[in-house]
PDB file of C-alpha atoms in Angstrom:
ATOM      1  CA  GLY A   1       5.056 -11.346  40.326  1.00 51.00           C
ATOM      2  CA  GLU A   2       7.192  -8.470  39.344  1.00 53.00           C
ATOM      3  CA  VAL A   3       6.721  -5.136  41.084  1.00 53.00           C
ATOM      4  CA  THR A   4       6.616  -2.197  38.692  1.00 54.00           C
ATOM      5  CA  ASP A   5       7.298   1.394  39.558  1.00 52.00           C
ATOM      6  CA  PRO A   6       4.215   3.460  38.595  1.00 52.00           C
ATOM      7  CA  SER A   7       6.392   6.560  38.115  1.00 51.00           C
ATOM      8  CA  LYS A   8       8.369   4.937  35.279  1.00 54.00           C
ATOM      9  CA  GLY A   9       7.473   6.217  31.840  1.00 53.00           C
ATOM     10  CA  LYS A  10       6.311   9.573  33.187  1.00 54.00           C
ATOM     11  CA  GLU A  11       7.891  12.990  33.395  1.00 55.00           C
ATOM     12  CA  ALA A  12       8.315  14.719  36.765  1.00 57.00           C
ATOM     13  CA  ASP A  13       5.000  16.561  36.300  1.00 58.00           C
ATOM     14  CA  GLY A  14       3.119  13.270  35.716  1.00 58.00           C
ATOM     15  CA  ALA A  15       2.795  13.601  31.905  1.00 60.00           C
ATOM     16  CA  PRO A  16       3.607  10.490  29.856  1.00 64.00           C
ATOM     17  CA  GLN A  17       7.190  10.397  28.626  1.00 68.00           C
ATOM     18  CA  THR A  18       7.639  10.725  24.842  1.00 69.00           C
ATOM     19  CA  ARG A  19       9.890   8.160  23.248  1.00 78.00           C
ATOM     20  CA  LYS A  20      12.750   9.571  21.197  1.00 80.00           C
ATOM     21  CA  LYS A  21      11.410   8.117  17.925  1.00 81.00           C
ATOM     22  CA  ASP A  22       7.954   9.636  18.606  1.00 80.00           C
ATOM     23  CA  LYS A  23       9.323  13.120  19.252  1.00 81.00           C
ATOM     24  CA  TYR A  24       7.936  14.632  16.037  1.00 83.00           C
ATOM     25  CA  ARG A  25       4.972  12.305  15.551  1.00 81.00           C
ATOM     26  CA  LYS A  26       1.715  14.192  15.088  1.00 81.00           C
ATOM     27  CA  ASP A  27      -1.759  12.643  15.088  1.00 79.00           C
ATOM     28  CA  LYS A  28      -3.103  12.219  11.572  1.00 76.00           C
ATOM     29  CA  PRO A  29      -6.751  12.709  10.610  1.00 72.00           C
ATOM     30  CA  TRP A  30      -7.043   8.982   9.909  1.00 69.00           C
ATOM     31  CA  ASP A  31      -5.586   7.977  13.296  1.00 73.00           C
ATOM     32  CA  ASP A  32      -8.936   8.354  15.070  1.00 75.00           C
ATOM     33  CA  GLY A  33     -10.129   4.836  14.229  1.00 75.00           C
ATOM     34  CA  SER A  34     -13.309   5.938  12.428  1.00 79.00           C
ATOM     35  CA  VAL A  35     -11.705   5.397   8.999  1.00 74.00           C
ATOM     36  CA  ASP A  36     -11.413   1.855   7.652  1.00 80.00           C
ATOM     37  CA  ARG A  37      -8.123   2.022   5.769  1.00 76.00           C
ATOM     38  CA  TRP A  38      -8.660  -1.425   4.236  1.00 84.00           C
ATOM     39  CA  LYS A  39     -12.100  -0.715   2.753  1.00 85.00           C
ATOM     40  CA  PRO A  40     -11.935  -0.780  -1.074  1.00 86.00           C
ATOM     41  CA  VAL A  41     -12.750   2.521  -2.736  1.00 80.00           C
ATOM     42  CA  ALA A  42     -15.274   2.237  -5.571  1.00 82.00           C
ATOM     43  CA  ILE A  43     -14.434   4.444  -8.551  1.00 75.00           C
ATOM     44  CA  SER A  44     -16.930   4.566 -11.409  1.00 76.00           C
ATOM     45  CA  LYS A  45     -16.388   5.807 -14.958  1.00 73.00           C
ATOM     46  CA  GLU A  46     -18.339   8.934 -14.008  1.00 76.00           C
ATOM     47  CA  ASP A  47     -15.628   9.726 -11.448  1.00 73.00           C
ATOM     48  CA  LEU A  48     -12.927   9.911 -14.124  1.00 70.00           C
ATOM     49  CA  PRO A  49     -11.733  13.350 -15.218  1.00 69.00           C
ATOM     50  CA  LYS A  50     -13.274  14.727 -18.432  1.00 69.00           C
ATOM     51  CA  GLY A  51      -9.922  14.591 -20.216  1.00 59.00           C
ATOM     52  CA  GLY A  52      -9.729  10.834 -19.909  1.00 60.00           C
ATOM     53  CA  LEU A  53      -7.746   8.564 -17.706  1.00 61.00           C
ATOM     54  CA  LEU A  54      -6.114   8.810 -14.354  1.00 63.00           C
ATOM     55  CA  THR A  55      -2.475   8.102 -15.095  1.00 71.00           C
ATOM     56  CA  GLU A  56       0.193   6.860 -12.782  1.00 76.00           C
ATOM     57  CA  GLU A  57       3.159   4.883 -13.963  1.00 80.00           C
ATOM     58  CA  SER A  58       4.839   2.299 -11.856  1.00 83.00           C
ATOM     59  CA  SER A  59       7.654   0.102 -13.053  1.00 84.00           C
ATOM     60  CA  PHE A  60       9.774  -2.627 -11.566  1.00 83.00           C
ATOM     61  CA  ALA A  61      12.046  -5.406 -12.723  1.00 85.00           C
ATOM     62  CA  THR A  62      11.887  -8.973 -11.521  1.00 85.00           C
ATOM     63  CA  LEU A  63      14.112 -11.840 -12.505  1.00 87.00           C
ATOM     64  CA  PHE A  64      12.115 -15.020 -12.883  1.00 85.00           C
ATOM     65  CA  PRO A  65      13.726 -18.439 -13.138  1.00 89.00           C
ATOM     66  CA  GLN A  66      14.321 -19.428 -16.744  1.00 89.00           C
ATOM     67  CA  TYR A  67      11.956 -22.411 -16.473  1.00 89.00           C
ATOM     68  CA  ARG A  68       9.060 -19.976 -15.725  1.00 90.00           C
ATOM     69  CA  GLU A  69       9.672 -17.870 -18.846  1.00 89.00           C
ATOM     70  CA  GLN A  70       7.620 -20.156 -21.115  1.00 91.00           C
ATOM     71  CA  TYR A  71       4.715 -20.172 -18.624  1.00 92.00           C
ATOM     72  CA  LEU A  72       4.723 -16.378 -18.288  1.00 91.00           C
ATOM     73  CA  LYS A  73       4.676 -15.923 -22.051  1.00 91.00           C
ATOM     74  CA  GLN A  74       1.807 -18.406 -22.272  1.00 94.00           C
ATOM     75  CA  VAL A  75      -0.434 -16.750 -19.638  1.00 94.00           C
ATOM     76  CA  TRP A  76       0.441 -13.118 -20.386  1.00 93.00           C
ATOM     77  CA  PRO A  77      -2.472 -12.610 -22.851  1.00 94.00           C
ATOM     78  CA  ASP A  78      -4.876 -13.694 -20.079  1.00 95.00           C
ATOM     79  CA  VAL A  79      -3.229 -11.306 -17.626  1.00 92.00           C
ATOM     80  CA  LYS A  80      -3.536  -8.434 -20.124  1.00 93.00           C
ATOM     81  CA  ALA A  81      -7.221  -9.270 -20.680  1.00 93.00           C
ATOM     82  CA  ILE A  82      -7.917  -9.012 -16.943  1.00 91.00           C
ATOM     83  CA  LEU A  83      -5.987  -5.742 -16.737  1.00 88.00           C
ATOM     84  CA  ASP A  84      -7.924  -4.348 -19.722  1.00 86.00           C
ATOM     85  CA  GLU A  85     -11.199  -5.006 -17.891  1.00 84.00           C
ATOM     86  CA  HIS A  86      -9.975  -2.518 -15.272  1.00 76.00           C
ATOM     87  CA  GLU A  87      -8.526  -0.142 -17.877  1.00 75.00           C
ATOM     88  CA  LEU A  88      -4.977  -0.929 -16.773  1.00 81.00           C
ATOM     89  CA  LYS A  89      -1.998  -1.626 -18.979  1.00 83.00           C
ATOM     90  CA  GLY A  90       0.790  -4.075 -18.265  1.00 85.00           C
ATOM     91  CA  ASP A  91       3.859  -4.943 -20.323  1.00 86.00           C
ATOM     92  CA  LEU A  92       5.990  -8.017 -20.044  1.00 82.00           C
TER      93      LEU A  92
END
């Protein structure tokens, strides 16, 4: 096996050495492991603001192959119906 020097990776006073890219990294409240970041958040209609909807706009452009254009136009009404169930709007 390989012999490793136990003093490597430590400062002279015995503290762990900070990597250059971690110099300004601070622990975040969610870094403690008690928060499941992948758990879905349930939002009910009662959680919505009194004025109406939560609004956030996101847009992007994607070039699809020309042979998929007919398919996308065909299924788009179904996609919009699913989005409407979640009170979302999508444009093609």
